[in-house]
XYZ file of C-alpha atoms in Angstrom:
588
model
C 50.897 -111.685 73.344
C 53.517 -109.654 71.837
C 55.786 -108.319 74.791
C 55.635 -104.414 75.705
C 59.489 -103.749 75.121
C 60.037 -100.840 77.184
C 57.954 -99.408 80.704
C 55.963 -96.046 80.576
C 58.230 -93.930 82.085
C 57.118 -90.535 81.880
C 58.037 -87.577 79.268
C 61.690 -88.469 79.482
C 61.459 -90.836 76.471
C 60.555 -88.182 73.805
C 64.145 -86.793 74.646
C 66.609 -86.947 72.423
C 64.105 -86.705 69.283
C 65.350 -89.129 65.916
C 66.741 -86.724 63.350
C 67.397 -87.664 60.159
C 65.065 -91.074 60.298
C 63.522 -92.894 57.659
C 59.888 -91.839 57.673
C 56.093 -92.668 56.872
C 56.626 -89.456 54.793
C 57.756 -85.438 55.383
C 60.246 -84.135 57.012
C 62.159 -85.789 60.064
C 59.997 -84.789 63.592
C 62.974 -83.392 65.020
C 62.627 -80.335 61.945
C 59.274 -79.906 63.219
C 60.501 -78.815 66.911
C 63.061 -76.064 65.922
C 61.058 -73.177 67.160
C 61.201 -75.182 70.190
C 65.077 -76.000 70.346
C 65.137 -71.785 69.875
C 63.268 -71.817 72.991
C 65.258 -73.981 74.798
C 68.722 -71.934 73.745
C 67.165 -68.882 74.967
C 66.282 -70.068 78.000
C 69.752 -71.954 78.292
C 71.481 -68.724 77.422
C 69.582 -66.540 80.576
C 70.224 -69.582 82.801
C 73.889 -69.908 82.145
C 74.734 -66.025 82.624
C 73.373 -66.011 85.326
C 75.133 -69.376 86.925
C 78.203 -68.259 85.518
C 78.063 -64.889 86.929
C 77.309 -66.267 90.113
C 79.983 -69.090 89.640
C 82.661 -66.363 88.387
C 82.052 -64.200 91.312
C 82.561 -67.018 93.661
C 85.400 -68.439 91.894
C 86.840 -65.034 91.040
C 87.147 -63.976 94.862
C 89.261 -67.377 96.203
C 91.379 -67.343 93.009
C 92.358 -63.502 93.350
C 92.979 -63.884 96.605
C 95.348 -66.945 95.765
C 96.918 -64.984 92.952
C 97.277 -61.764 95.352
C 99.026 -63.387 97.865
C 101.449 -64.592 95.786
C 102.042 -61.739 93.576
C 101.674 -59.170 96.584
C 105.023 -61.171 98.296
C 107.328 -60.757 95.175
C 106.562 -57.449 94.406
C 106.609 -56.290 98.255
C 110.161 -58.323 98.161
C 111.063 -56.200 94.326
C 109.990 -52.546 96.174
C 112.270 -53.626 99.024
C 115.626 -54.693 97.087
C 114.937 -50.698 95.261
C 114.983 -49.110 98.464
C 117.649 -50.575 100.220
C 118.748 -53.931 101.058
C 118.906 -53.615 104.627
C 115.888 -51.194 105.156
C 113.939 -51.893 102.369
C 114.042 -55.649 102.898
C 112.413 -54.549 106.335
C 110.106 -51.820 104.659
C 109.697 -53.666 101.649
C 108.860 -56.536 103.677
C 105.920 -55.354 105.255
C 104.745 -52.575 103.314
C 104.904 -54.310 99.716
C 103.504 -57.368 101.456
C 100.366 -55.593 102.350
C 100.091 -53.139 99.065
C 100.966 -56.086 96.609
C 98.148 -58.171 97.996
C 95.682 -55.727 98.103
C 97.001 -54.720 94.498
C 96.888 -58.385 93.559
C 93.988 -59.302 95.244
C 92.138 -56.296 93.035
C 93.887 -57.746 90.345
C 93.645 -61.265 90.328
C 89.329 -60.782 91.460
C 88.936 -59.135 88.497
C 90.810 -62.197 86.153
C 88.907 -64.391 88.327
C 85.913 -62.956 88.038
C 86.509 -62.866 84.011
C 87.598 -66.464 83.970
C 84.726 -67.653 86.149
C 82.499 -65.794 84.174
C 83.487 -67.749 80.652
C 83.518 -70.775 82.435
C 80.397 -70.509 84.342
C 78.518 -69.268 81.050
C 79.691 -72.425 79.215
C 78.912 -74.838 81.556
C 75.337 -72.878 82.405
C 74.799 -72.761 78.575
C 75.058 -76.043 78.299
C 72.821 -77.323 81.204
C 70.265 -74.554 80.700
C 69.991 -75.482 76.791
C 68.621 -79.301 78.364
C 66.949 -77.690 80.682
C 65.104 -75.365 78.539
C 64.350 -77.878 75.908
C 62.618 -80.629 78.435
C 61.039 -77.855 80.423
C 59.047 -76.637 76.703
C 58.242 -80.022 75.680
C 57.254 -81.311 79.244
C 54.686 -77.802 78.995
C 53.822 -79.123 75.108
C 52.863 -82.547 76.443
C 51.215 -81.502 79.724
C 49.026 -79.227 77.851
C 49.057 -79.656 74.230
C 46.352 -76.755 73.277
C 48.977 -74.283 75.023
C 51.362 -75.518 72.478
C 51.760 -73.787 69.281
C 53.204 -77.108 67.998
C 51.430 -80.254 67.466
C 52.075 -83.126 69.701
C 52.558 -85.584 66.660
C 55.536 -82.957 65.654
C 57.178 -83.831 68.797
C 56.810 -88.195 68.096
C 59.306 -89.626 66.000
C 58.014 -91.192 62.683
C 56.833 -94.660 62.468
C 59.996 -97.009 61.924
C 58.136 -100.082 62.355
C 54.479 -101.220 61.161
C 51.929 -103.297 62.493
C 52.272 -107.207 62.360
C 49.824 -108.806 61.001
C 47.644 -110.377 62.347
C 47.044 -108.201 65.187
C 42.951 -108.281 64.919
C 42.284 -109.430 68.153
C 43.650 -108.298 72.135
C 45.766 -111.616 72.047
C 47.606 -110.521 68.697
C 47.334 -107.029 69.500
C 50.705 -104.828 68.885
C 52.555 -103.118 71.552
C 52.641 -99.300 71.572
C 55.783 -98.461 73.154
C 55.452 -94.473 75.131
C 56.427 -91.884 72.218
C 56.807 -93.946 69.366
C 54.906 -94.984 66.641
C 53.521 -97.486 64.297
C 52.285 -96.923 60.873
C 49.139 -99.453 59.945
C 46.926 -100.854 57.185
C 43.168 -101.568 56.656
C 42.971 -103.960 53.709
C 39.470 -104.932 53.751
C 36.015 -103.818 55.598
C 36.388 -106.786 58.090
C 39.910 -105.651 58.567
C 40.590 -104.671 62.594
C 44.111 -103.460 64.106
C 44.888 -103.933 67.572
C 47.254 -101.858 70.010
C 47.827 -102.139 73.460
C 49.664 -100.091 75.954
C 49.661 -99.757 80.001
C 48.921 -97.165 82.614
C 50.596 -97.832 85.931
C 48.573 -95.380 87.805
C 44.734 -94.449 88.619
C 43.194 -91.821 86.193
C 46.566 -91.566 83.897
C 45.853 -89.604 80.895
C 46.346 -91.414 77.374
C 46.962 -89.165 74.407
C 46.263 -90.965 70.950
C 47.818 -89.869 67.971
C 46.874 -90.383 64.577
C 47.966 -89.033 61.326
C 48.317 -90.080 57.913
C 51.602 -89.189 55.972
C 51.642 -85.514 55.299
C 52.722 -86.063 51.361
C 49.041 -87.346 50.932
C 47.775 -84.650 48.627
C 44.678 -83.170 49.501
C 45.281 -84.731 53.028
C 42.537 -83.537 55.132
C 41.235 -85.461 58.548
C 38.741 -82.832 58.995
C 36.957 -83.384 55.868
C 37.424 -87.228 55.893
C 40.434 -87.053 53.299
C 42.079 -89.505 52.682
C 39.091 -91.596 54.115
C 37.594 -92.314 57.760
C 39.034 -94.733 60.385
C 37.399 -95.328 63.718
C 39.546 -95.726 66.767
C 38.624 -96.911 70.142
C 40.130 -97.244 73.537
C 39.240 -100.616 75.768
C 40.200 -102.580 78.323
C 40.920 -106.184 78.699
C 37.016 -106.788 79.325
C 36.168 -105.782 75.938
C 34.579 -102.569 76.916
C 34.650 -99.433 74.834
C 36.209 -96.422 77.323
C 36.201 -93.720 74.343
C 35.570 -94.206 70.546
C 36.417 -91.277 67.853
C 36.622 -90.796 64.230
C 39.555 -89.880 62.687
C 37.566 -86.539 61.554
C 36.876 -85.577 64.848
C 36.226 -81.919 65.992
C 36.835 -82.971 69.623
C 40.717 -84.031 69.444
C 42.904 -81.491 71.941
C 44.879 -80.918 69.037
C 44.650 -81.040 65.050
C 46.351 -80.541 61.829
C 45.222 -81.645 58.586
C 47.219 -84.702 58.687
C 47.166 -85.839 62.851
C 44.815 -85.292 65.301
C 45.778 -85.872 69.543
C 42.616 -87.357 71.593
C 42.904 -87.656 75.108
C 40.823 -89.794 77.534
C 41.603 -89.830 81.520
C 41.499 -94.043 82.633
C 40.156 -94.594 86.608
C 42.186 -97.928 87.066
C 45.316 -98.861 85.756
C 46.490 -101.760 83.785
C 46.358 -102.927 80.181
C 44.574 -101.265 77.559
C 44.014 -101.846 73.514
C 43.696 -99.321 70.966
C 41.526 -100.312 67.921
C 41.726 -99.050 64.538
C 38.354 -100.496 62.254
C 36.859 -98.565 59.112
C 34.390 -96.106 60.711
C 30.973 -97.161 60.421
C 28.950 -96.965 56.891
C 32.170 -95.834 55.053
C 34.121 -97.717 52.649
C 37.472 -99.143 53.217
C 40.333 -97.187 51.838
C 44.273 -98.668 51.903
C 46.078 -95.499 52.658
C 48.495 -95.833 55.505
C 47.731 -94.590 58.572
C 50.450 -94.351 61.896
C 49.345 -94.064 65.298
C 51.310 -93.511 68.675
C 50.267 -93.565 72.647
C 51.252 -91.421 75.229
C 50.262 -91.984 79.397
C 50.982 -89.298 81.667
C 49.530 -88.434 85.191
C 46.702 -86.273 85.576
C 45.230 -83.738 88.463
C 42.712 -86.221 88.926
C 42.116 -87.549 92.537
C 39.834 -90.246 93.966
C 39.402 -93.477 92.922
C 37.194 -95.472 90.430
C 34.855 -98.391 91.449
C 35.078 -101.865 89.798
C 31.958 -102.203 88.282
C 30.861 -103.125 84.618
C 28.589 -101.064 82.431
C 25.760 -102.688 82.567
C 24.351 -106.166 84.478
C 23.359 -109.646 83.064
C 21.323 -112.047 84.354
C 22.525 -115.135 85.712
C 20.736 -118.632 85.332
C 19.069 -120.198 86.871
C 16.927 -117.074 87.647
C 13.294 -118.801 86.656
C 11.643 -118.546 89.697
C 11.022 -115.472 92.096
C 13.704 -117.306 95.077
C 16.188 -117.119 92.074
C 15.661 -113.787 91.148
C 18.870 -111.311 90.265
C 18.963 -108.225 92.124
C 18.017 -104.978 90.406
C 20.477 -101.939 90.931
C 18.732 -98.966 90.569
C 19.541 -97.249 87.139
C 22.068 -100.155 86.218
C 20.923 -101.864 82.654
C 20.005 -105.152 83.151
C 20.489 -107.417 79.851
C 18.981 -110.900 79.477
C 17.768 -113.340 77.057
C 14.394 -115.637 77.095
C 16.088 -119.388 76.695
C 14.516 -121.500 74.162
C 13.080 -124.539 75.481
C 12.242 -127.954 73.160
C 11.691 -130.606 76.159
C 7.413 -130.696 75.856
C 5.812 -130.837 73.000
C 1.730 -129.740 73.311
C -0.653 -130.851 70.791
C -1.992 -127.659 68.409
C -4.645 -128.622 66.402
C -3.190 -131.578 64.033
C 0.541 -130.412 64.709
C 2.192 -129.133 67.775
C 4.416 -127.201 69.414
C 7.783 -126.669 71.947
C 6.102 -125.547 74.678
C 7.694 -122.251 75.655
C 7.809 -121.047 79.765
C 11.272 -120.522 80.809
C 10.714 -117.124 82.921
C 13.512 -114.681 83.722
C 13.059 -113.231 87.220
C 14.889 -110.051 88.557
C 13.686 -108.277 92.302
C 14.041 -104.824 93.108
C 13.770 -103.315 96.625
C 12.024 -99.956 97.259
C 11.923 -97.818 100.165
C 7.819 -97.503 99.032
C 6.310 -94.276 98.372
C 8.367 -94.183 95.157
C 7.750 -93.377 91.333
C 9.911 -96.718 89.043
C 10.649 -95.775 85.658
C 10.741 -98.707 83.712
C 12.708 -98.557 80.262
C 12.829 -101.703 77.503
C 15.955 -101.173 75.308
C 16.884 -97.977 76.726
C 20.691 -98.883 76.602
C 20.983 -100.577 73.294
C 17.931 -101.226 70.546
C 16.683 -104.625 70.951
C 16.527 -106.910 67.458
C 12.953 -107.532 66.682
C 10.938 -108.907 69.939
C 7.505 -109.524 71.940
C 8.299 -109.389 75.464
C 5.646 -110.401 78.300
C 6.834 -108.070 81.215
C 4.672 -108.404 84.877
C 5.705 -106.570 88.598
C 4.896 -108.536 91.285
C 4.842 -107.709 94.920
C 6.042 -110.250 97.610
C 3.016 -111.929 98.492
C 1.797 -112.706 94.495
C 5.200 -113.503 93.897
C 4.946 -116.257 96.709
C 1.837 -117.387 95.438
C 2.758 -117.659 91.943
C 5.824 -119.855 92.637
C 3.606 -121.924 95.136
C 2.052 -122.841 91.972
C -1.272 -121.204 92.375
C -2.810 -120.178 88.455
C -1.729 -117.494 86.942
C -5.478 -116.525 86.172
C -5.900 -115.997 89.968
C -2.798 -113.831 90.462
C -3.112 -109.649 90.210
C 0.079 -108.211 88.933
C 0.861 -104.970 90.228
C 2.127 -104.416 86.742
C 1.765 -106.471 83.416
C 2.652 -104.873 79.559
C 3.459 -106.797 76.379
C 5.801 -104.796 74.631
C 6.477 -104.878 71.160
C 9.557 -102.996 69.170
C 8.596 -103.565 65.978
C 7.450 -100.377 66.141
C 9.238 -98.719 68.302
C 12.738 -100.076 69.702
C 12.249 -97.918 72.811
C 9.821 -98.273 75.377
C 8.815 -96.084 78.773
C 6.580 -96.942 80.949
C 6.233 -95.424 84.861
C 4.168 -96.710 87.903
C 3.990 -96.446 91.709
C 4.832 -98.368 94.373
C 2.815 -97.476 97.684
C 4.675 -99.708 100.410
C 8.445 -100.948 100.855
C 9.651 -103.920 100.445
C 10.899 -106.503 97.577
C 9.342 -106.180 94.311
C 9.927 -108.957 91.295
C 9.924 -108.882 88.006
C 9.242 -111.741 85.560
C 9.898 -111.224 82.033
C 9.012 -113.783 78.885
C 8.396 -114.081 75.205
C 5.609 -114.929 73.218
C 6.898 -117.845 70.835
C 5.414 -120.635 69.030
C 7.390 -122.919 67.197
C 6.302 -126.283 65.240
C 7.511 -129.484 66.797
C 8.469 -131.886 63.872
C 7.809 -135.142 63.997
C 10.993 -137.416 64.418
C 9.330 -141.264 64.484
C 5.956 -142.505 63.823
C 4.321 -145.194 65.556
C 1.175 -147.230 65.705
C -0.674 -146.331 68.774
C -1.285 -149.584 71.213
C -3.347 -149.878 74.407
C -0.259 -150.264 76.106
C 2.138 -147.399 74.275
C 3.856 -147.596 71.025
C 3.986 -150.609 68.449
C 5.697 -150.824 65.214
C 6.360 -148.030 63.160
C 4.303 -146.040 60.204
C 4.623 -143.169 58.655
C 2.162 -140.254 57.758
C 2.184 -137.474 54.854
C 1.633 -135.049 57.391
C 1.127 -133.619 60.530
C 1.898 -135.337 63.719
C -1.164 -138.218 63.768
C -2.497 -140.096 61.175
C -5.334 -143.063 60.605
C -3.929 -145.759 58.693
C -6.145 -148.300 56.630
C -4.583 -151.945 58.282
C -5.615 -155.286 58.236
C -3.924 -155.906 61.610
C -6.509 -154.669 63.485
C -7.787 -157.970 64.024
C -5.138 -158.931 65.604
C -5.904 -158.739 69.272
C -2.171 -159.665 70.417
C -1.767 -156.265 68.533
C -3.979 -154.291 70.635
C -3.566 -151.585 67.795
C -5.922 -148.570 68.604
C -8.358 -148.709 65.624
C -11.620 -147.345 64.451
C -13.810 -148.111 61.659
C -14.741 -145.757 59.022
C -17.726 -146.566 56.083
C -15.698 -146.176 52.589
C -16.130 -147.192 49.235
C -13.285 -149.876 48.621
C -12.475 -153.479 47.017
C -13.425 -155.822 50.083
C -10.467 -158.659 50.101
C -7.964 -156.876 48.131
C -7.294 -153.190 49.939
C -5.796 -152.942 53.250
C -8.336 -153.045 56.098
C -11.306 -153.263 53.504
C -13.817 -155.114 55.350
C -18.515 -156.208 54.367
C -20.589 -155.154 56.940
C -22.409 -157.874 55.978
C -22.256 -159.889 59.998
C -20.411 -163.066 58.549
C -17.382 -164.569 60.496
C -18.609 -161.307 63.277
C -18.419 -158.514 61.327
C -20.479 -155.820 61.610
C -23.758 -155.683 59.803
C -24.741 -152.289 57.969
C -27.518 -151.452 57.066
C -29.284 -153.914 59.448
C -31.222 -156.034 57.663
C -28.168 -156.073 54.814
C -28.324 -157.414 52.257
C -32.289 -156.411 50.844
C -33.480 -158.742 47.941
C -36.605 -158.376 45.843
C -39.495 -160.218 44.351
C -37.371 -161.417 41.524
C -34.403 -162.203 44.221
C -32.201 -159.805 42.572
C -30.046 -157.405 45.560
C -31.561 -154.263 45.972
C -29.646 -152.827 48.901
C -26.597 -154.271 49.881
C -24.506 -154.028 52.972
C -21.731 -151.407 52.895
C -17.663 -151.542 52.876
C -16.347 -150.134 55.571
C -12.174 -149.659 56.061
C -10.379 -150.015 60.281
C -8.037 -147.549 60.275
C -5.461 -147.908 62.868
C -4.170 -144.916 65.196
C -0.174 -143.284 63.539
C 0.988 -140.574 65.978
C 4.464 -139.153 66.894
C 6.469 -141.123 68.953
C 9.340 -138.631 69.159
C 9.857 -134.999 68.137
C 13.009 -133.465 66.837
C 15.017 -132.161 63.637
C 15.398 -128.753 62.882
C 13.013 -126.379 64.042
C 11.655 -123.587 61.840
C 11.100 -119.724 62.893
C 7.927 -118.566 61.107
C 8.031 -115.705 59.427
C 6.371 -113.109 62.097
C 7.309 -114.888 64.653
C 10.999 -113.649 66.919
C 13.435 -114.247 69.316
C 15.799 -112.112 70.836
C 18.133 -110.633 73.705
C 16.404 -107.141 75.443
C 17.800 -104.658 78.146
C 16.139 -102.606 80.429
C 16.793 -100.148 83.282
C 14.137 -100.038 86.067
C 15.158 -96.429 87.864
C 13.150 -95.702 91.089
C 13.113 -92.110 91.465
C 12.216 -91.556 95.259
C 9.434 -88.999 94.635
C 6.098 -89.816 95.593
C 3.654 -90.963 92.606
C 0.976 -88.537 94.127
C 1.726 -84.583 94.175
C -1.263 -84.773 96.457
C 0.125 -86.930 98.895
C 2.946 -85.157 99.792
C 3.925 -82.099 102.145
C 4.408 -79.775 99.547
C 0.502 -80.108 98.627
C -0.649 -79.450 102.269
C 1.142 -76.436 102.318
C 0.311 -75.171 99.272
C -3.508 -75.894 100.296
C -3.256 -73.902 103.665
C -1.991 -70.836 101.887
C -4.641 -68.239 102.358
C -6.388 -67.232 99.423
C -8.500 -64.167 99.175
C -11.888 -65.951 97.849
C-alpha cells in the first residue's frame, strides 16, 4: 500500500497556506482567506497594544530609573560647581543628587515608557497577527457553518493527482491532513480509492470535494458538471457514510465544493471512495478531494461488532445451530447439494436437504417479529422457513418424520412478489427456540455413463437417446455368464437378422406364442403363425454429472432476515393492564 507520508496532527498543518501554487483551476487558496488574514491583523493589532503597553510600562519604570540615577548625579554635581565649589559641592551634592533623580527618573519613565511602548507593540503585533490568524481558522475548521468562508477556501489546491490504479483498498491513495488530490473517472466501472487515519475514538472526518471553479455552469447542487458518489469505509469493507456529490446535507457548500462530515467510534484506517453515482452516466471532468480528522465532543466508546451476522457452516442440524441476536440481520445461503441423485419419473434429480439452522432464546411471554429481506432485497427465491421449540427440535434431529413433527411455526415465502416479508407470532414459555430454513429446488441430474444393468451391478456400457434408463434390443441376453437384466417384448421384426429378434415358435427353448403356434389348415397352408418377439436388455445411469441446468422458474439465492422479539405479551388480555382496565367500575 502506498505509504501515508505525513501523521494527522491536528489543525496546525493548514498553517502557512501555499500562495501562488499551481492549481486544479482559480485563484490560489491563500486569496480566498484574506478576509480572514484581516481578521487575524486586527486581532494582532489589539493584542500587541496591549502587550506593549504593558511591556513599556514595565520596561519604562527600570530604565528611567537607570537613566535618573545617572543623569540626577551629573546635574546635582553641575548645580553644585554654580554655587560654589566648596559649599555647593556639599549642597550640590545632596540636593542635586536627590532633585536630578527624581527629575530624571520623571524623565527617563516617560522615554521608557515611549520606547517600551514601540517595542512592545512590534513584537505584540507580530505574535498577535499568528495568533489571530490560527485562532480564526482553528474556529473555521472546528465549526465550519460558523464560518463565512468555505473550508475548501482554506485547503491548498491539488498539486498532485491520483495514481492509477488505485481501485481497490490495497492500491488506494494516501490523503495526507489538509491537502488535496485532484482525480478522474474514465469509465462506469471506474472506482478511486483514498485512505486516511484517525488516531482517536469518534474523530471527526471532514470530506471535501469540489470540481475546478473555471467549470462554466459549475453547479454541485444541480448535478453540474455530473454526479460522483463518495463513500467512507473501513478496512472491513463496510460503508460508514455514502453521499452524492449534490448533496443538500454537506456542513458546508458552494457551487463548486461541498464539506461532509461523519464522526468514526474506533480509530484506525479508513478509505474514501469516489464511483459514478448510481444510474448516472460517467462524465471525465476532474474532480479533487481532500480529508480532514479532528477530535470531537464525543465521549464513550463504540463496540466491535459488524452490521449484520452470517451463518457459519456446518449449522444443518438444530446442535449446530447459530445463535440469533435479537434485532441483528442474520444473512445465509441454502448450499447446493449434487451427492444423491433420486429417480423422477424417467429422469432424476440432485436431491436437495441441506438445512440452515439458527436458535433464538426468549424469556417466553413474548411477541417475535420475523422479517425475510428486511435488510437488503433478496434476488429471486422460495424459502421453506419452520420455528421449532426444544422438544420438536430434538425429535426432528433424532430422526423421527417430519410428517409427525408440529412446528410452532412453518411459512413458504416467496419474493417474487414481494421482496419483503413480515410475519409475527407468540411464544408462550421460555426457553431455546430454532429455526430451520430451506429452499425449494429441483434440478435435473444428467446422466454421465450408461451401463447395462447385471444381477450383480453394472456390465459393459450402452448408451440411450434419452433420459436416464433405457431397454436395449440385444442378442446377449442369452448369455447367462452375462446375467444381463432383460425382458421380452412381442414386436414385429426380421427374426435372425435384428438384434435380439427372436420366434416364439418353442424350438431350441424358446418361448411358444400363441400356444398351439404355428395353426395350419385343411390344405396345410399356415394360417396363424407364432409371433416375433425382441429381449431387450436393462441401460440405466451408472454415474451422474456434467453441467447442471437451472430451469427457467426455478431459483437460488442468498436471503436475510431479522427475528426481533419484542418483550410484550402476544395477548392484551393476558396481561395486567387488562385486569385493571376490567375492574374499573362502570356505571351499567
Amino acid at each position: 500500500m502506498k505509504s501515508l507520508l505525513y501523521p494527522i496532527t491536528g489543525l496546525v498543518l493548514l498553517l502557512p497556506l501555499m500562495a501562488n501554487s499551481a492549481t486544479l483551476g482559480g485563484s490560489a487558496a491563500q486569496d480566498s482567506c484574506t478576509d480572514k488574514y484581516n481578521q487575524g491583523l486586527a486581532d494582532g493589532y489589539d493584542l500587541g497594544y496591549d502587550q506593549g503597553k504593558t511591556d513599556g510600562d514595565t520596561q519604562g519604570w527600570w530604565r528611567g530609573l537607570a537613566d535618573g540615577d545617572d543623569q540626577g548625579w551629573w546635574r546635582g554635581f553641575a548645580d553644585g560647581d554654580s554655587q560654589g565649589w566648596w559649599r555647593g559641592f556639599a549642597d550640590g551634592d545632596s540636593q542635586g543628587w536627590w532633585r536630578g533623580f527624581t527629575d530624571g527618573d520623571g524623565q527617563g519613565w516617560w522615554r521608557g515608557f515611549t520606547d517600551g511602548d514601540a517595542q512592545g507593540y512590534t513584537r505584540g503585533d507580530a505574535d498577535g497577527y499568528a495568533r489571530g490568524l490560527a485562532t480564526q481558522l482553528a474556529a473555521c475548521i472546528a465549526d465550519p457553518q460558523s464560518c463565512d468562508i468555505p473550508l475548501a477556501s482554506c485547503i491548498p489546491d491539488a498539486l498532485v493527482g491520483e495514481t492509477e490504479p488505485n481501485d481497490s483498498f490495497v492500491t488506494a491513495d494516501p490523503l495526507e491532513p489538509g491537502t488535496s488530490f485532484w482525480g478522474q473517472l474514465y469509465a462506469l466501472n471506474d472506482r478511486d480509492y483514498f485512505y486516511t487515519a484517525t488516531t482517536k475514538l469518534n474523530q471527526n472526518l471532514l470530506i471535501t470535494f469540489s470540481v475546478p471553479e473555471w467549470l462554466e455552469g459549475a453547479n454541485l447542487a444541480e448535478g453540474n458538471p455530473g454526479l460522483w458518489n463518495i463513500s467512507v469505509l473501513d478496512a472491513a469493507g463496510n460503508v460508514f457514510a455514502s453521499f452524492d456529490s449534490n448533496a443538500r446535507s454537506a456542513v458546508q457548500s458552494t457551487p463548486d465544493s461541498l464539506t461532509y462530515s461523519v464522526t468514526l467510534g474506533l480509530a484506525g484506517t479508513y478509505y474514501i471512495r469516489v464511483q459514478p453515482a448510481a444510474g448516472n452516466e460517467i462524465n471525465a471532468h476532474a474532480y479533487s478531494v481532500s480529508a480532514l480528522v479532528q477530535d470531537s465532543p464525543l465521549g464513550g466508546t463504540q463496540p466491535t461488532v459488524g452490521f449484520y451476522d452470517t451463518e457459519m457452516e456446518r449449522n444443518d442440524l438444530p446442535s449446530q445451530s447459530n445463535r440469533l441476536a435479537n434485532g441483528v440481520t442474520m444473512y445465509g445461503v441454502i448450499n447446493l447439494t449434487f451427492n444423491t441423485p433420486i429417480p423422477e419419473g424417467d429422469t432424476a434429480v440432485w436431491g436437495q436437504g441441506e438445512d440452515d439452522w439458527f436458535k433464538y432464546t426468549s424469556p417466553g411471554n413474548e411477541i417475535v417479529t420475523l422479517t425475510f429481506c428486511e435488510k437488503e432485497e433478496c434476488p429471486l427465491g422460495n424459502w421453506l422457513v419452520e420455528v421449532y421449540d426444544q422438544s420438536m427440535a430434538n425429535r426432528y434431529e433424532s430422526g423421527e418424520l417430519r410428517e409427525n413433527l408440529t412446528p410452532i411455526l412453518a411459512i413458504n415465502t416467496n419474493n417474487s412478489g414481494d421482496p419483503n416479508r413480515v410475519f409475527r407470532f407468540g411464544l408462550r414459555n421460555a426457553g431455546d427456540y430454532y429455526i430451520r430454513v430451506n429452499h425449494k429446488r429441483l434440478f435435473e441430474a444428467p446422466c454421465r455413463v450408461y451401463r447395462y444393468v447385471t444381477n450383480s451391478g453394472f456390465g459393459a456400457q450402452c448408451a440411450c437417446e434419452s433420459g436416464n434408463s433405457c431397454d436395449i434390443p440385444t442378442d446377449d441376453c442369452s448369455d447367462s455368464a452375462l446375467g444381463l437384466v432383460c425382458r421380452n417384448q412381442i414386436a414385429d421384426c426380421a427374426f435372425g437378422i435384428e438384434p435380439g429378434c427372436l420366434s416364439a415358435d418353442g424350438a431350441d427353448g424358446r418361448l411358444r406364442y400363441p400356444p398351439n403356434c404355428p395353426v395350419f389348415g385343411p390344405d396345410g397352408q399356415v394360417t396363424e403363425k407364432c409371433v416375433t418377439y425382441q429381449t431387450l436388455a436393462r441401460c440405466s445411469c451408472s454415474q451422474y454429472g456434467g453441467v447442471v441446468e437451472v430451469p427457467e422458474g426455478s431459483y437460488t439465492s442468498p436471503y436475510n432476515f431479522t427475528w426481533h422479539g419484542t418483550r410484550l405479551p402476544p395477548s392484551t388480555a393476558d396481561s395486567d393492564a387488562y385486569a385493571d382496565y376490567e375492574n374499573r367500575p362502570t356505571p351499567y
